[in-house]
Amino acid sequence: MTVTDAVVEKRRGLSPRQRAQRSRGIQYAVLVVIVVVAAFTANWGQIAGVFFKPEFVKSAFTTGLPEAFLKTLEYTAGAFVIGLLGGTLLALMRLSRVAPYRWLATAYIEFFRGLPAIVVFVAFSLLPLAFANLVIPLDPYGTVWLALGIVAAAYMAEVIRAGIQAVPKGQVEAARSLGMPAGVATRKIVLPQAFRIVLPPLANDLILLVKDSSLVFIIGTSAAAYELTGFGRDLANTESNLTPLVTAGFCYLVITLPLGLLVRWLEAKAARAH
C-alpha cells in the first residue's frame, strides 16, 4: 500500500488490517449467498434421480467397475514408463552438442505438445488400416501405452531438461576431473539429482495421464478392455441414466486426489530443502 492509500484509509477510519478483514468478510458473504441460492433453487430430487441413483452405483460395482479401475491404472502406469524413458532420451537429445539431435528432439517436442492427444489416438486407431501387416505387441495395452506415452514424452522431456539444467555444473566438472566419462557422470551424477528436482512436476504429468487414459475409447477397445470412462459411458447408455458415468468420475478422484496431495508434499519438501 502506498503512502497516499494509507492516508486515504486513515481518513476513512480503517486501518489496513481492518480493510483486509472487511474484504474477507465480503468474500465470505458472497460465497454464503451463492450456496444458499443454489441450495434453494436446485431441483435436488431430479439431480439425484439422474446422477446419483444408488441402485445404478451398486450395478456399476457388480458389472465391471473394479476391473475398469484396474485397467485405468494399468494403462496409466505403462504410458508413464514409456513417457519417462522417452522424455529422458528427448531431454538428453535436446541438450546434446550435436545439432541434428537437438533439432530432432525439438521438432518432436513441439509437434506432440501442440497436437491434441485425441488426434494421436485417432492416428493409432487408423494404423491397422494403413499397414495391414502391422502388429502392435500386447494390444490393446501396447496401443494405449504407445499412444499415451508418445504424447507424455513430449511434456516430460521439457520437465526433465529443466531438471538437468538445474544441477550445478560444478558437480559435473568435479566428476570429469576425477576421470569419470561424460556418459557415466550423466547417469550417476546428473540424472539422479535432476529427477529429485522434477519429482513434483512429473507427478503432475502422472495426474494428467490418468485423465488422458479416458481417450482409450477412441481406439475401439472391447468391453473387457474398458477403462473407467468407457465402462461408465457404456453402462450409462444401457441404463439410460448418468449415475454410472458419475461413479466412474468419482473413481478418477480416488486416483488423482492422493496424487495431488503427493505433489504438494513433494513441493513442500523441495522448498524446505532449498
XYZ file of N, CA and C in Angstrom:
822
model
N 0.856 -1.193 0.000
C 0.000 0.000 0.000
C 0.889 1.239 0.000
N 0.549 2.213 -0.857
C 1.338 3.433 -0.928
C 0.998 4.345 0.241
N 1.831 5.399 0.404
C 1.581 6.353 1.479
C 0.242 7.044 1.258
N -0.059 7.347 -0.016
C -1.338 8.014 -0.337
C -2.520 7.145 0.053
N -2.429 5.828 -0.294
C -3.520 4.917 0.068
C -3.692 4.853 1.581
N -2.571 4.792 2.297
C -2.631 4.723 3.757
C -3.307 5.957 4.339
N -2.998 7.138 3.755
C -3.617 8.372 4.231
C -5.119 8.350 3.994
N -5.510 7.835 2.758
C -6.948 7.782 2.441
C -7.672 6.857 3.396
N -7.051 5.669 3.656
C -7.684 4.717 4.564
C -7.790 5.286 5.967
N -6.748 6.024 6.371
C -6.782 6.613 7.707
C -7.912 7.610 7.826
N -8.138 8.385 6.720
C -9.229 9.354 6.739
C -10.585 8.652 6.808
N -10.671 7.465 6.213
C -11.926 6.721 6.265
C -12.119 6.043 7.616
N -11.101 6.066 8.425
C -11.213 5.458 9.744
C -10.915 3.979 9.764
N -10.311 3.411 8.674
C -9.997 1.992 8.613
C -8.497 1.799 8.513
N -7.980 0.933 9.347
C -6.571 0.572 9.232
C -6.443 -0.477 8.131
N -5.223 -0.732 7.623
C -5.050 -1.793 6.611
C -5.582 -3.139 7.086
N -5.365 -3.466 8.375
C -5.857 -4.745 8.881
C -7.384 -4.795 8.860
N -8.023 -3.680 9.246
C -9.488 -3.665 9.228
C -10.019 -3.767 7.802
N -9.290 -3.128 6.868
C -9.715 -3.199 5.471
C -9.630 -4.637 4.950
N -8.545 -5.343 5.323
C -8.396 -6.740 4.899
C -9.496 -7.608 5.499
N -9.839 -7.349 6.778
C -10.908 -8.127 7.421
C -12.245 -7.875 6.741
N -12.479 -6.615 6.390
C -13.752 -6.301 5.712
C -13.819 -6.984 4.351
N -12.668 -7.014 3.633
C -12.628 -7.674 2.327
C -12.936 -9.158 2.454
N -12.321 -9.803 3.467
C -12.595 -11.233 3.677
C -14.051 -11.461 4.044
N -14.598 -10.575 4.853
C -15.995 -10.705 5.252
C -16.930 -10.639 4.051
N -16.636 -9.711 3.122
C -17.462 -9.578 1.923
C -17.372 -10.842 1.065
N -16.150 -11.384 0.948
C -15.982 -12.606 0.142
C -16.739 -13.780 0.747
N -16.673 -13.918 2.094
C -17.439 -14.990 2.747
C -18.937 -14.796 2.527
N -19.390 -13.558 2.607
C -20.824 -13.281 2.441
C -21.285 -13.645 1.035
N -20.472 -13.294 0.028
C -20.820 -13.634 -1.355
C -20.894 -15.152 -1.526
N -19.926 -15.867 -0.920
C -19.918 -17.330 -1.026
C -21.158 -17.934 -0.375
N -21.522 -17.416 0.805
C -22.707 -17.932 1.501
C -23.961 -17.685 0.668
N -24.065 -16.497 0.059
C -25.239 -16.180 -0.767
C -25.341 -17.151 -1.941
N -24.203 -17.425 -2.593
C -24.216 -18.344 -3.737
C -24.660 -19.737 -3.314
N -24.137 -20.210 -2.162
C -24.506 -21.548 -1.678
C -25.988 -21.613 -1.334
N -26.491 -20.574 -0.657
C -27.910 -20.566 -0.255
C -28.816 -20.535 -1.482
N -28.459 -19.684 -2.466
C -29.277 -19.602 -3.679
C -29.289 -20.946 -4.407
N -28.095 -21.587 -4.509
C -28.024 -22.891 -5.177
C -28.827 -23.940 -4.417
N -28.762 -23.870 -3.073
C -29.448 -24.871 -2.261
C -30.961 -24.784 -2.396
N -31.473 -23.561 -2.555
C -32.928 -23.400 -2.578
C -33.522 -23.372 -3.987
N -32.693 -23.251 -5.000
C -33.221 -23.195 -6.372
C -33.002 -24.474 -7.155
N -32.053 -25.312 -6.723
C -31.768 -26.549 -7.472
C -32.869 -27.583 -7.229
N -33.144 -28.348 -8.259
C -34.109 -29.441 -8.146
C -33.350 -30.688 -7.706
N -33.169 -30.824 -6.372
C -32.313 -31.887 -5.859
C -32.865 -33.275 -6.163
N -34.179 -33.388 -6.185
C -34.774 -34.698 -6.474
C -34.425 -35.164 -7.882
N -34.537 -34.226 -8.841
C -34.220 -34.594 -10.220
C -32.726 -34.862 -10.404
N -31.897 -34.051 -9.726
C -30.440 -34.259 -9.806
C -30.066 -35.643 -9.268
N -30.655 -35.992 -8.113
C -30.353 -37.309 -7.530
C -30.841 -38.433 -8.439
N -31.992 -38.222 -9.077
C -32.539 -39.264 -9.951
C -31.715 -39.487 -11.198
N -31.078 -38.426 -11.699
C -30.302 -38.533 -12.945
C -28.857 -38.940 -12.675
N -28.284 -38.404 -11.573
C -26.838 -38.578 -11.375
C -26.455 -39.501 -10.212
N -27.339 -39.704 -9.257
C -26.920 -40.409 -8.031
C -27.937 -41.458 -7.594
N -28.319 -42.350 -8.470
C -29.255 -43.402 -8.068
C -28.470 -44.570 -7.481
N -28.704 -44.903 -6.203
C -27.900 -45.937 -5.528
C -27.895 -47.273 -6.235
N -29.052 -47.666 -6.843
C -29.094 -48.986 -7.482
C -28.148 -49.070 -8.680
N -27.928 -47.921 -9.363
C -27.015 -47.936 -10.503
C -25.556 -47.918 -10.037
N -25.318 -47.307 -8.867
C -23.966 -47.359 -8.302
C -23.624 -48.806 -7.966
N -24.570 -49.486 -7.332
C -24.356 -50.899 -6.998
C -24.177 -51.730 -8.255
N -24.991 -51.420 -9.284
C -24.876 -52.150 -10.552
C -23.500 -51.965 -11.177
N -22.961 -50.730 -11.066
C -21.638 -50.459 -11.645
C -20.569 -51.313 -10.975
N -20.658 -51.435 -9.646
C -19.633 -52.194 -8.929
C -19.739 -53.701 -9.172
N -20.924 -54.146 -9.538
C -21.092 -55.593 -9.749
C -20.954 -55.995 -11.209
N -20.822 -55.026 -12.114
C -20.756 -55.378 -13.548
C -19.443 -54.971 -14.211
N -18.439 -54.638 -13.412
C -17.136 -54.414 -14.050
C -16.399 -53.154 -13.680
N -16.935 -52.339 -12.777
C -16.228 -51.105 -12.406
C -14.847 -51.377 -11.785
N -14.711 -52.346 -10.877
C -13.359 -52.608 -10.334
C -12.361 -52.983 -11.418
N -12.805 -53.790 -12.413
C -11.906 -54.171 -13.498
C -11.517 -52.947 -14.330
N -12.487 -52.052 -14.592
C -12.187 -50.835 -15.351
C -11.233 -49.929 -14.576
N -11.406 -49.881 -13.257
C -10.500 -49.104 -12.401
C -9.072 -49.640 -12.538
N -8.953 -50.964 -12.493
C -7.630 -51.585 -12.616
C -7.041 -51.328 -14.003
N -7.878 -51.397 -15.043
C -7.395 -51.125 -16.408
C -6.879 -49.693 -16.516
N -7.569 -48.746 -15.893
C -7.113 -47.349 -15.928
C -5.728 -47.225 -15.313
N -5.517 -47.899 -14.181
C -4.193 -47.867 -13.539
C -3.133 -48.505 -14.428
N -3.476 -49.615 -15.064
C -2.509 -50.312 -15.920
C -2.157 -49.459 -17.148
N -3.169 -48.874 -17.775
C -2.905 -48.015 -18.938
C -2.006 -46.839 -18.544
N -2.326 -46.239 -17.388
C -1.566 -45.064 -16.942
C -0.129 -45.429 -16.598
N 0.046 -46.542 -15.888
C 1.392 -46.938 -15.452
C 2.291 -47.227 -16.654
N 1.782 -47.994 -17.618
C 2.588 -48.307 -18.795
C 2.937 -47.066 -19.595
N 1.966 -46.180 -19.768
C 2.217 -44.948 -20.527
C 3.212 -44.050 -19.803
N 3.147 -44.049 -18.461
C 4.077 -43.211 -17.692
C 5.513 -43.707 -17.863
N 5.683 -45.013 -17.837
C 7.042 -45.571 -18.014
C 7.581 -45.217 -19.401
N 6.748 -45.407 -20.432
C 7.189 -45.065 -21.796
C 7.457 -43.569 -21.914
N 6.586 -42.763 -21.331
C 6.776 -41.313 -21.380
C 8.043 -40.885 -20.661
N 8.320 -41.536 -19.519
C 9.515 -41.179 -18.732
C 10.791 -41.547 -19.483
N 10.816 -42.752 -20.051
C 12.002 -43.170 -20.811
C 12.182 -42.295 -22.051
N 11.081 -42.101 -22.782
C 11.161 -41.258 -23.982
C 11.496 -39.817 -23.646
N 10.918 -39.314 -22.569
C 11.184 -37.931 -22.167
C 12.636 -37.731 -21.760
N 13.208 -38.728 -21.061
C 14.625 -38.632 -20.669
C 15.521 -38.608 -21.898
N 15.228 -39.500 -22.856
C 16.028 -39.542 -24.085
C 15.915 -38.218 -24.848
N 14.689 -37.709 -24.962
C 14.489 -36.447 -25.686
C 15.185 -35.280 -24.980
N 15.148 -35.291 -23.639
C 15.805 -34.207 -22.899
C 17.306 -34.216 -23.136
N 17.907 -35.429 -23.138
C 19.355 -35.525 -23.395
C 19.675 -35.115 -24.829
N 18.790 -35.501 -25.764
C 18.996 -35.078 -27.154
C 18.876 -33.563 -27.284
N 17.928 -32.983 -26.552
C 17.726 -31.526 -26.618
C 18.953 -30.772 -26.095
N 19.686 -31.402 -25.168
C 20.863 -30.752 -24.590
C 22.165 -31.193 -25.265
N 22.035 -32.032 -26.291
C 23.228 -32.549 -26.966
C 23.980 -31.440 -27.711
N 25.281 -31.642 -27.816
C 26.077 -30.699 -28.600
C 25.988 -30.990 -30.094
N 25.400 -32.129 -30.436
C 25.234 -32.485 -31.851
C 23.923 -31.873 -32.347
N 24.027 -30.955 -33.266
C 22.869 -30.176 -33.682
C 21.696 -31.023 -34.202
N 21.930 -32.036 -35.069
C 20.772 -32.812 -35.570
C 19.955 -33.450 -34.454
N 20.636 -33.912 -33.373
C 19.883 -34.465 -32.245
C 18.986 -33.395 -31.620
N 19.532 -32.199 -31.450
C 18.732 -31.101 -30.874
C 17.547 -30.777 -31.770
N 17.783 -30.754 -33.080
C 16.702 -30.414 -34.000
C 15.591 -31.468 -33.954
N 16.017 -32.749 -33.962
C 15.021 -33.825 -33.933
C 14.190 -33.773 -32.644
N 14.880 -33.603 -31.509
C 14.162 -33.561 -30.230
C 13.230 -32.349 -30.166
N 13.707 -31.213 -30.633
C 12.877 -30.008 -30.609
C 11.641 -30.179 -31.496
N 11.842 -30.756 -32.699
C 10.708 -30.958 -33.606
C 9.682 -31.904 -32.981
N 10.167 -32.990 -32.369
C 9.257 -33.954 -31.735
C 8.458 -33.276 -30.619
N 9.176 -32.588 -29.738
C 8.523 -31.976 -28.580
C 7.485 -30.941 -29.018
N 7.874 -30.069 -29.931
C 6.939 -29.022 -30.355
C 5.742 -29.619 -31.091
N 5.993 -30.677 -31.883
C 4.900 -31.288 -32.650
C 3.870 -31.933 -31.723
N 4.350 -32.781 -30.799
C 3.393 -33.525 -29.972
C 2.834 -32.701 -28.819
N 3.522 -31.636 -28.431
C 2.914 -30.750 -27.420
C 1.827 -29.893 -28.045
N 1.956 -29.618 -29.325
C 0.952 -28.790 -29.987
C -0.222 -29.571 -30.529
N -0.085 -30.914 -30.531
C -1.134 -31.767 -31.102
C -2.058 -32.277 -29.999
N -3.388 -32.180 -30.153
C -4.282 -32.754 -29.140
C -4.069 -34.256 -29.024
N -4.109 -34.767 -27.801
C -3.878 -36.200 -27.586
C -4.892 -37.050 -28.342
N -6.105 -36.523 -28.505
C -7.140 -37.309 -29.181
C -6.773 -37.566 -30.644
N -6.034 -36.646 -31.265
C -5.601 -36.831 -32.653
C -4.600 -37.991 -32.735
N -3.718 -38.096 -31.732
C -2.756 -39.198 -31.704
C -3.492 -40.531 -31.578
N -4.520 -40.568 -30.734
C -5.297 -41.797 -30.581
C -5.999 -42.166 -31.882
N -6.545 -41.165 -32.578
C -7.204 -41.433 -33.861
C -6.188 -41.994 -34.858
N -4.979 -41.407 -34.881
C -3.935 -41.894 -35.793
C -3.588 -43.347 -35.489
N -3.500 -43.689 -34.191
C -3.180 -45.071 -33.835
C -4.316 -46.017 -34.203
N -5.556 -45.539 -34.115
C -6.683 -46.397 -34.479
C -6.714 -46.683 -35.974
N -6.076 -45.808 -36.785
C -6.071 -45.994 -38.239
C -4.849 -46.766 -38.731
N -3.872 -46.992 -37.857
C -2.654 -47.683 -38.287
C -2.930 -49.066 -38.894
N -3.812 -49.895 -38.293
C -4.077 -51.204 -38.913
C -4.655 -51.091 -40.318
N -5.357 -49.999 -40.607
C -5.901 -49.813 -41.951
C -4.793 -49.440 -42.936
N -3.844 -48.631 -42.457
C -2.764 -48.177 -43.337
C -1.706 -49.254 -43.536
N -1.476 -50.071 -42.492
C -0.450 -51.125 -42.575
C -1.110 -52.441 -42.164
N -1.519 -53.193 -43.176
C -2.301 -54.410 -42.916
C -1.537 -55.428 -42.079
N -0.231 -55.486 -42.236
C 0.569 -56.488 -41.525
C 1.135 -55.966 -40.205
N 0.766 -54.772 -39.847
C 1.299 -54.188 -38.617
C 0.677 -54.863 -37.397
N 1.530 -55.293 -36.502
C 1.060 -55.909 -35.256
C 1.718 -55.169 -34.091
N 0.923 -54.542 -33.274
C 1.443 -53.867 -32.086
C 1.395 -54.851 -30.930
N 2.550 -55.158 -30.317
C 2.569 -56.146 -29.238
C 1.647 -55.751 -28.082
N 1.115 -56.764 -27.418
C 0.287 -56.594 -26.216
C -0.954 -55.743 -26.453
N -1.453 -55.747 -27.676
C -2.653 -54.976 -27.968
C -3.824 -55.455 -27.110
N -4.653 -54.605 -26.503
C -4.698 -53.149 -26.686
C -3.745 -52.372 -25.772
N -3.092 -53.092 -24.814
C -2.196 -52.371 -23.904
C -1.092 -51.653 -24.679
N -0.480 -52.375 -25.635
C 0.611 -51.776 -26.392
C 0.177 -50.519 -27.127
N -1.016 -50.564 -27.722
C -1.521 -49.400 -28.454
C -1.760 -48.223 -27.517
N -2.395 -48.501 -26.391
C -2.695 -47.427 -25.431
C -1.406 -46.861 -24.837
N -0.510 -47.736 -24.446
C 0.748 -47.266 -23.843
C 1.528 -46.395 -24.813
N 1.586 -46.837 -26.089
C 2.337 -46.051 -27.080
C 1.661 -44.709 -27.354
N 0.342 -44.744 -27.537
C -0.372 -43.505 -27.867
C -0.244 -42.487 -26.729
N -0.451 -42.954 -25.494
C -0.334 -42.039 -24.349
C 1.122 -41.664 -24.080
N 2.016 -42.672 -24.199
C 3.424 -42.432 -23.886
C 4.093 -41.480 -24.848
N 3.702 -41.536 -26.133
C 4.300 -40.633 -27.131
C 3.990 -39.176 -26.792
N 2.757 -38.918 -26.408
C 2.378 -37.549 -26.052
C 3.024 -37.143 -24.722
N 2.998 -38.064 -23.743
C 3.559 -37.746 -22.426
C 5.051 -37.458 -22.517
N 5.767 -38.169 -23.403
C 7.210 -37.975 -23.524
C 7.550 -36.542 -23.920
N 6.705 -35.947 -24.766
C 6.977 -34.573 -25.209
C 6.911 -33.594 -24.034
N 5.948 -33.810 -23.131
C 5.822 -32.917 -21.964
C 6.920 -33.208 -20.935
N 7.158 -34.494 -20.696
C 8.156 -34.844 -19.679
C 9.552 -34.412 -20.101
N 9.820 -34.407 -21.411
C 11.151 -34.029 -21.891
C 11.531 -32.624 -21.426
N 10.570 -31.707 -21.515
C 10.868 -30.342 -21.107
C 11.062 -30.237 -19.593
N 10.293 -31.012 -18.853
C 10.426 -31.021 -17.390
C 11.802 -31.568 -16.999
N 12.175 -32.691 -17.605
C 13.461 -33.319 -17.265
C 14.622 -32.438 -17.717
N 14.475 -31.818 -18.882
C 15.543 -30.923 -19.347
C 15.774 -29.788 -18.339
N 14.687 -29.230 -17.814
C 14.826 -28.163 -16.823
C 15.527 -28.687 -15.569
N 15.212 -29.934 -15.182
C 15.860 -30.522 -14.015
C 17.346 -30.736 -14.233
N 17.698 -31.208 -15.423
C 19.122 -31.418 -15.731
C 19.875 -30.089 -15.689
N 19.272 -29.063 -16.246
C 19.942 -27.761 -16.271
C 20.039 -27.134 -14.884
N 19.190 -27.611 -13.955
C 19.226 -27.065 -12.595
C 20.336 -27.681 -11.748
N 20.903 -28.797 -12.215
C 22.012 -29.412 -11.469
C 23.258 -28.543 -11.648
N 23.914 -28.149 -10.549
C 25.099 -27.284 -10.667
C 26.169 -27.898 -11.566
N 26.698 -27.087 -12.478
C 27.713 -27.591 -13.413
C 28.997 -28.008 -12.695
N 29.233 -27.412 -11.521
C 30.445 -27.737 -10.783
C 30.535 -29.216 -10.428
N 29.391 -29.852 -10.194
C 29.400 -31.274 -9.846
C 29.822 -32.131 -11.026
N 29.370 -31.748 -12.219
C 29.780 -32.481 -13.419
C 31.269 -32.277 -13.667
N 31.719 -31.047 -13.502
C 33.138 -30.755 -13.718
C 34.001 -31.520 -12.711
N 33.523 -31.635 -11.474
C 34.268 -32.386 -10.466
C 34.348 -33.864 -10.830
N 33.208 -34.406 -11.333
C 33.201 -35.818 -11.734
C 34.142 -36.049 -12.903
N 34.132 -35.136 -13.875
C 35.016 -35.291 -15.032
C 36.479 -35.161 -14.625
N 36.764 -34.275 -13.636
C 38.156 -34.103 -13.198
C 38.680 -35.353 -12.498
N 37.748 -36.187 -11.991
C 38.149 -37.449 -11.359
C 38.287 -38.576 -12.379
N 38.112 -38.241 -13.653
C 38.283 -39.240 -14.702
C 37.018 -39.959 -15.091
N 35.866 -39.496 -14.629
C 34.605 -40.158 -14.954
C 34.181 -39.765 -16.371
N 33.875 -40.719 -17.236
C 33.399 -40.383 -18.583
C 32.099 -39.585 -18.532
N 31.831 -38.826 -19.607
C 30.657 -37.951 -19.627
C 29.357 -38.731 -19.446
N 29.267 -39.894 -20.114
C 28.042 -40.697 -20.011
C 27.807 -41.199 -18.601
N 28.885 -41.638 -17.951
C 28.761 -42.139 -16.576
C 28.410 -40.997 -15.627
N 29.037 -39.820 -15.835
C 28.727 -38.667 -14.981
C 27.260 -38.271 -15.129
N 26.766 -38.325 -16.359
C 25.347 -38.001 -16.582
C 24.441 -39.005 -15.884
N 24.793 -40.294 -16.002
C 23.935 -41.341 -15.448
C 23.997 -41.394 -13.927
N 25.177 -41.190 -13.354
C 25.322 -41.372 -11.910
C 25.267 -40.067 -11.108
N 25.573 -38.944 -11.744
C 25.618 -37.676 -11.010
C 24.444 -36.764 -11.385
N 24.234 -36.574 -12.684
C 23.264 -35.569 -13.129
C 21.826 -36.069 -13.022
N 21.555 -37.215 -13.648
C 20.161 -37.665 -13.721
C 19.529 -37.934 -12.351
N 20.234 -38.593 -11.404
C 19.576 -38.795 -10.096
C 19.167 -37.483 -9.425
N 20.041 -36.459 -9.512
C 19.685 -35.160 -8.909
C 18.571 -34.478 -9.687
N 18.635 -34.599 -11.021
C 17.602 -33.960 -11.849
C 16.228 -34.545 -11.545
N 16.159 -35.866 -11.375
C 14.851 -36.479 -11.110
C 14.323 -36.098 -9.727
N 15.207 -35.909 -8.765
C 14.731 -35.440 -7.452
C 14.131 -34.042 -7.566
N 14.747 -33.210 -8.421
C 14.258 -31.837 -8.591
C 12.887 -31.817 -9.262
N 12.701 -32.698 -10.250
C 11.479 -32.620 -11.074
C 10.397 -33.603 -10.621
N 10.549 -34.183 -9.448
C 9.514 -35.125 -8.986
C 8.116 -34.497 -8.924
N 7.956 -33.278 -8.352
C 6.602 -32.709 -8.313
C 5.985 -32.518 -9.695
N 6.679 -31.882 -10.669
C 6.040 -31.753 -11.993
C 5.810 -33.089 -12.683
N 6.665 -34.088 -12.419
C 6.420 -35.404 -13.009
C 5.161 -36.036 -12.416
N 4.945 -35.795 -11.130
C 3.709 -36.296 -10.519
C 2.493 -35.609 -11.130
N 2.637 -34.336 -11.472
C 1.550 -33.637 -12.175
C 1.275 -34.273 -13.530
N 2.352 -34.633 -14.242
C 2.178 -35.304 -15.533
C 1.463 -36.643 -15.358
N 1.741 -37.310 -14.255
C 1.065 -38.585 -13.989
C -0.437 -38.372 -13.807
N -0.804 -37.299 -13.118
C -2.231 -36.989 -12.946
C -2.890 -36.733 -14.304
N -2.192 -35.990 -15.162
C -2.742 -35.721 -16.491
C -2.892 -37.012 -17.290
N -1.944 -37.931 -17.109
C -2.028 -39.203 -17.821
C -3.247 -40.014 -17.374
N -3.528 -39.968 -16.066
C -4.705 -40.681 -15.557
C -5.955 -40.203 -16.293
N -6.070 -38.886 -16.439
C -7.262 -38.341 -17.109
C -7.230 -38.606 -18.609
N -6.031 -38.528 -19.219
C -5.939 -38.787 -20.661
C -6.249 -40.235 -21.012
N -6.132 -41.138 -20.030
C -6.456 -42.535 -20.317
C -7.925 -42.700 -20.705
N -8.744 -41.684 -20.423
C -10.157 -41.749 -20.821
C -10.319 -41.706 -22.337
N -9.243 -41.379 -23.074
C -9.321 -41.330 -24.534
C -9.167 -42.708 -25.168
N -9.011 -43.720 -24.337
C -8.801 -45.071 -24.865
C -9.956 -45.510 -25.753
N -11.157 -45.006 -25.475
C -12.316 -45.443 -26.260
C -12.159 -45.119 -27.749
N -11.260 -44.166 -28.082
C -11.070 -43.781 -29.480
C -10.574 -44.955 -30.316
N -9.748 -45.818 -29.723
C -9.159 -46.907 -30.495
C -10.077 -48.114 -30.569
N -11.283 -47.995 -30.001
C -12.276 -49.046 -30.171
C -11.935 -50.342 -29.470
N -11.609 -50.281 -28.195
C -11.309 -51.494 -27.433
C -12.578 -52.280 -27.148
N -12.408 -53.547 -26.816
C -13.560 -54.376 -26.445
C -14.016 -54.004 -25.042
N -15.214 -54.499 -24.670
C -15.756 -54.191 -23.343
C -14.833 -54.697 -22.236
N -14.127 -55.806 -22.495
C -13.232 -56.370 -21.480
C -12.029 -55.479 -21.234
N -11.718 -54.589 -22.190
C -10.549 -53.709 -22.057
C -10.949 -52.290 -21.689
N -12.201 -52.076 -21.327
C -12.662 -50.727 -20.987
C -11.922 -50.176 -19.774
N -11.578 -48.898 -19.863
C -11.145 -48.178 -18.664
C -12.371 -47.496 -18.067
N -12.192 -46.616 -17.094
C -13.322 -46.086 -16.329
C -14.340 -45.336 -17.191
N -13.848 -44.433 -18.038
C -14.783 -43.636 -18.827
C -15.557 -44.491 -19.823
N -14.854 -45.405 -20.498
C -15.522 -46.276 -21.458
C -16.574 -47.139 -20.777
N -16.206 -47.670 -19.599
C -17.158 -48.503 -18.858
C -18.372 -47.675 -18.411
N -18.096 -46.490 -17.841
C -19.199 -45.656 -17.352
C -20.116 -45.212 -18.468
N -19.532 -44.833 -19.619
C -20.360 -44.380 -20.739
C -21.231 -45.514 -21.266
N -20.646 -46.704 -21.387
C -21.386 -47.842 -21.924
C -22.543 -48.230 -20.997
N -22.267 -48.288 -19.690
C -23.318 -48.657 -18.738
C -24.373 -47.561 -18.632
N -23.962 -46.298 -18.748
C -24.939 -45.196 -18.709
C -25.888 -45.278 -19.898
N -25.368 -45.648 -21.066
C -26.232 -45.811 -22.235
C -27.191 -46.971 -22.044
N -26.686 -48.048 -21.433
C -27.540 -49.225 -21.219
C -28.662 -48.930 -20.225
N -28.315 -48.232 -19.138
C -29.292 -47.964 -18.082
C -30.092 -46.686 -18.327
N -29.714 -45.916 -19.352
C -30.368 -44.617 -19.627
C -30.333 -43.728 -18.388
N -29.194 -43.716 -17.717
C -29.009 -42.908 -16.517
C -27.521 -42.581 -16.404
N -27.223 -41.365 -15.897
C -25.837 -40.913 -15.862
C -25.090 -41.332 -14.595
N -25.760 -42.035 -13.697
C -25.101 -42.432 -12.446
C -23.821 -43.248 -12.672
N -23.809 -44.236 -13.584
C -22.549 -44.980 -13.790
C -21.397 -44.080 -14.243
N -21.709 -43.087 -15.086
C -20.655 -42.179 -15.552
C -20.143 -41.311 -14.401
N -21.055 -40.844 -13.537
C -20.646 -40.059 -12.367
C -19.814 -40.920 -11.409
N -20.220 -42.172 -11.244
C -19.469 -43.085 -10.375
C -18.049 -43.275 -10.904
N -17.933 -43.425 -12.228
C -16.597 -43.544 -12.832
C -15.786 -42.270 -12.581
N -16.468 -41.118 -12.643
C -15.772 -39.855 -12.376
C -15.220 -39.797 -10.962
N -15.993 -40.283 -9.991
C -15.503 -40.310 -8.606
C -14.301 -41.249 -8.466
N -14.304 -42.308 -9.270
C -13.146 -43.230 -9.221
C -11.870 -42.512 -9.682
N -12.006 -41.611 -10.670
C -10.834 -40.824 -11.075
C -10.333 -39.980 -9.901
N -11.271 -39.425 -9.134
C -10.859 -38.623 -7.975
C -10.128 -39.475 -6.942
N -10.564 -40.728 -6.797
C -9.883 -41.622 -5.858
C -8.409 -41.786 -6.237
N -8.140 -41.722 -7.552
C -6.754 -41.848 -8.015
C -6.021 -40.514 -7.943
N -6.653 -39.456 -8.433
C -5.940 -38.190 -8.617
C -5.783 -37.377 -7.319
N -6.745 -37.465 -6.400
C -6.620 -36.673 -5.171
C -5.393 -37.072 -4.341
N -5.150 -38.371 -4.105
C -3.903 -38.721 -3.389
C -2.664 -38.268 -4.152
N -2.708 -38.347 -5.491
C -1.553 -37.886 -6.263
C -1.360 -36.375 -6.095
N -2.470 -35.637 -6.042
C -2.380 -34.193 -5.813
C -1.757 -33.884 -4.459
N -2.149 -34.647 -3.441
C -1.548 -34.465 -2.112
C -0.059 -34.804 -2.143
N 0.277 -35.848 -2.921
C 1.692 -36.220 -3.051
C 2.488 -35.089 -3.707
N 1.908 -34.449 -4.717
C 2.589 -33.335 -5.385
C 2.857 -32.207 -4.394
N 1.841 -31.866 -3.594
C 2.025 -30.764 -2.628
C 3.071 -31.133 -1.573
N 3.066 -32.402 -1.144
C 4.068 -32.833 -0.164
C 5.468 -32.754 -0.755
N 5.614 -33.182 -2.017
C 6.921 -33.119 -2.666
C 7.375 -31.676 -2.858
N 6.430 -30.797 -3.220
C 6.781 -29.388 -3.399
C 7.216 -28.769 -2.066
N 6.498 -29.108 -0.990
C 6.865 -28.578 0.325
C 8.229 -29.097 0.763
N 8.481 -30.373 0.478
C 9.768 -30.966 0.835
C 10.902 -30.310 0.056
N 10.649 -30.058 -1.254
C 11.665 -29.404 -2.083
C 11.926 -27.978 -1.603
N 10.841 -27.282 -1.178
C 11.009 -25.912 -0.686
C 11.840 -25.889 0.591
N 11.609 -26.879 1.487
C 12.399 -26.939 2.722
C 13.861 -27.252 2.436
N 14.080 -28.085 1.388
C 15.455 -28.457 1.052
C 16.267 -27.268 0.560
N 15.551 -26.304 -0.079
C 16.241 -25.113 -0.582
C 16.287 -24.003 0.455
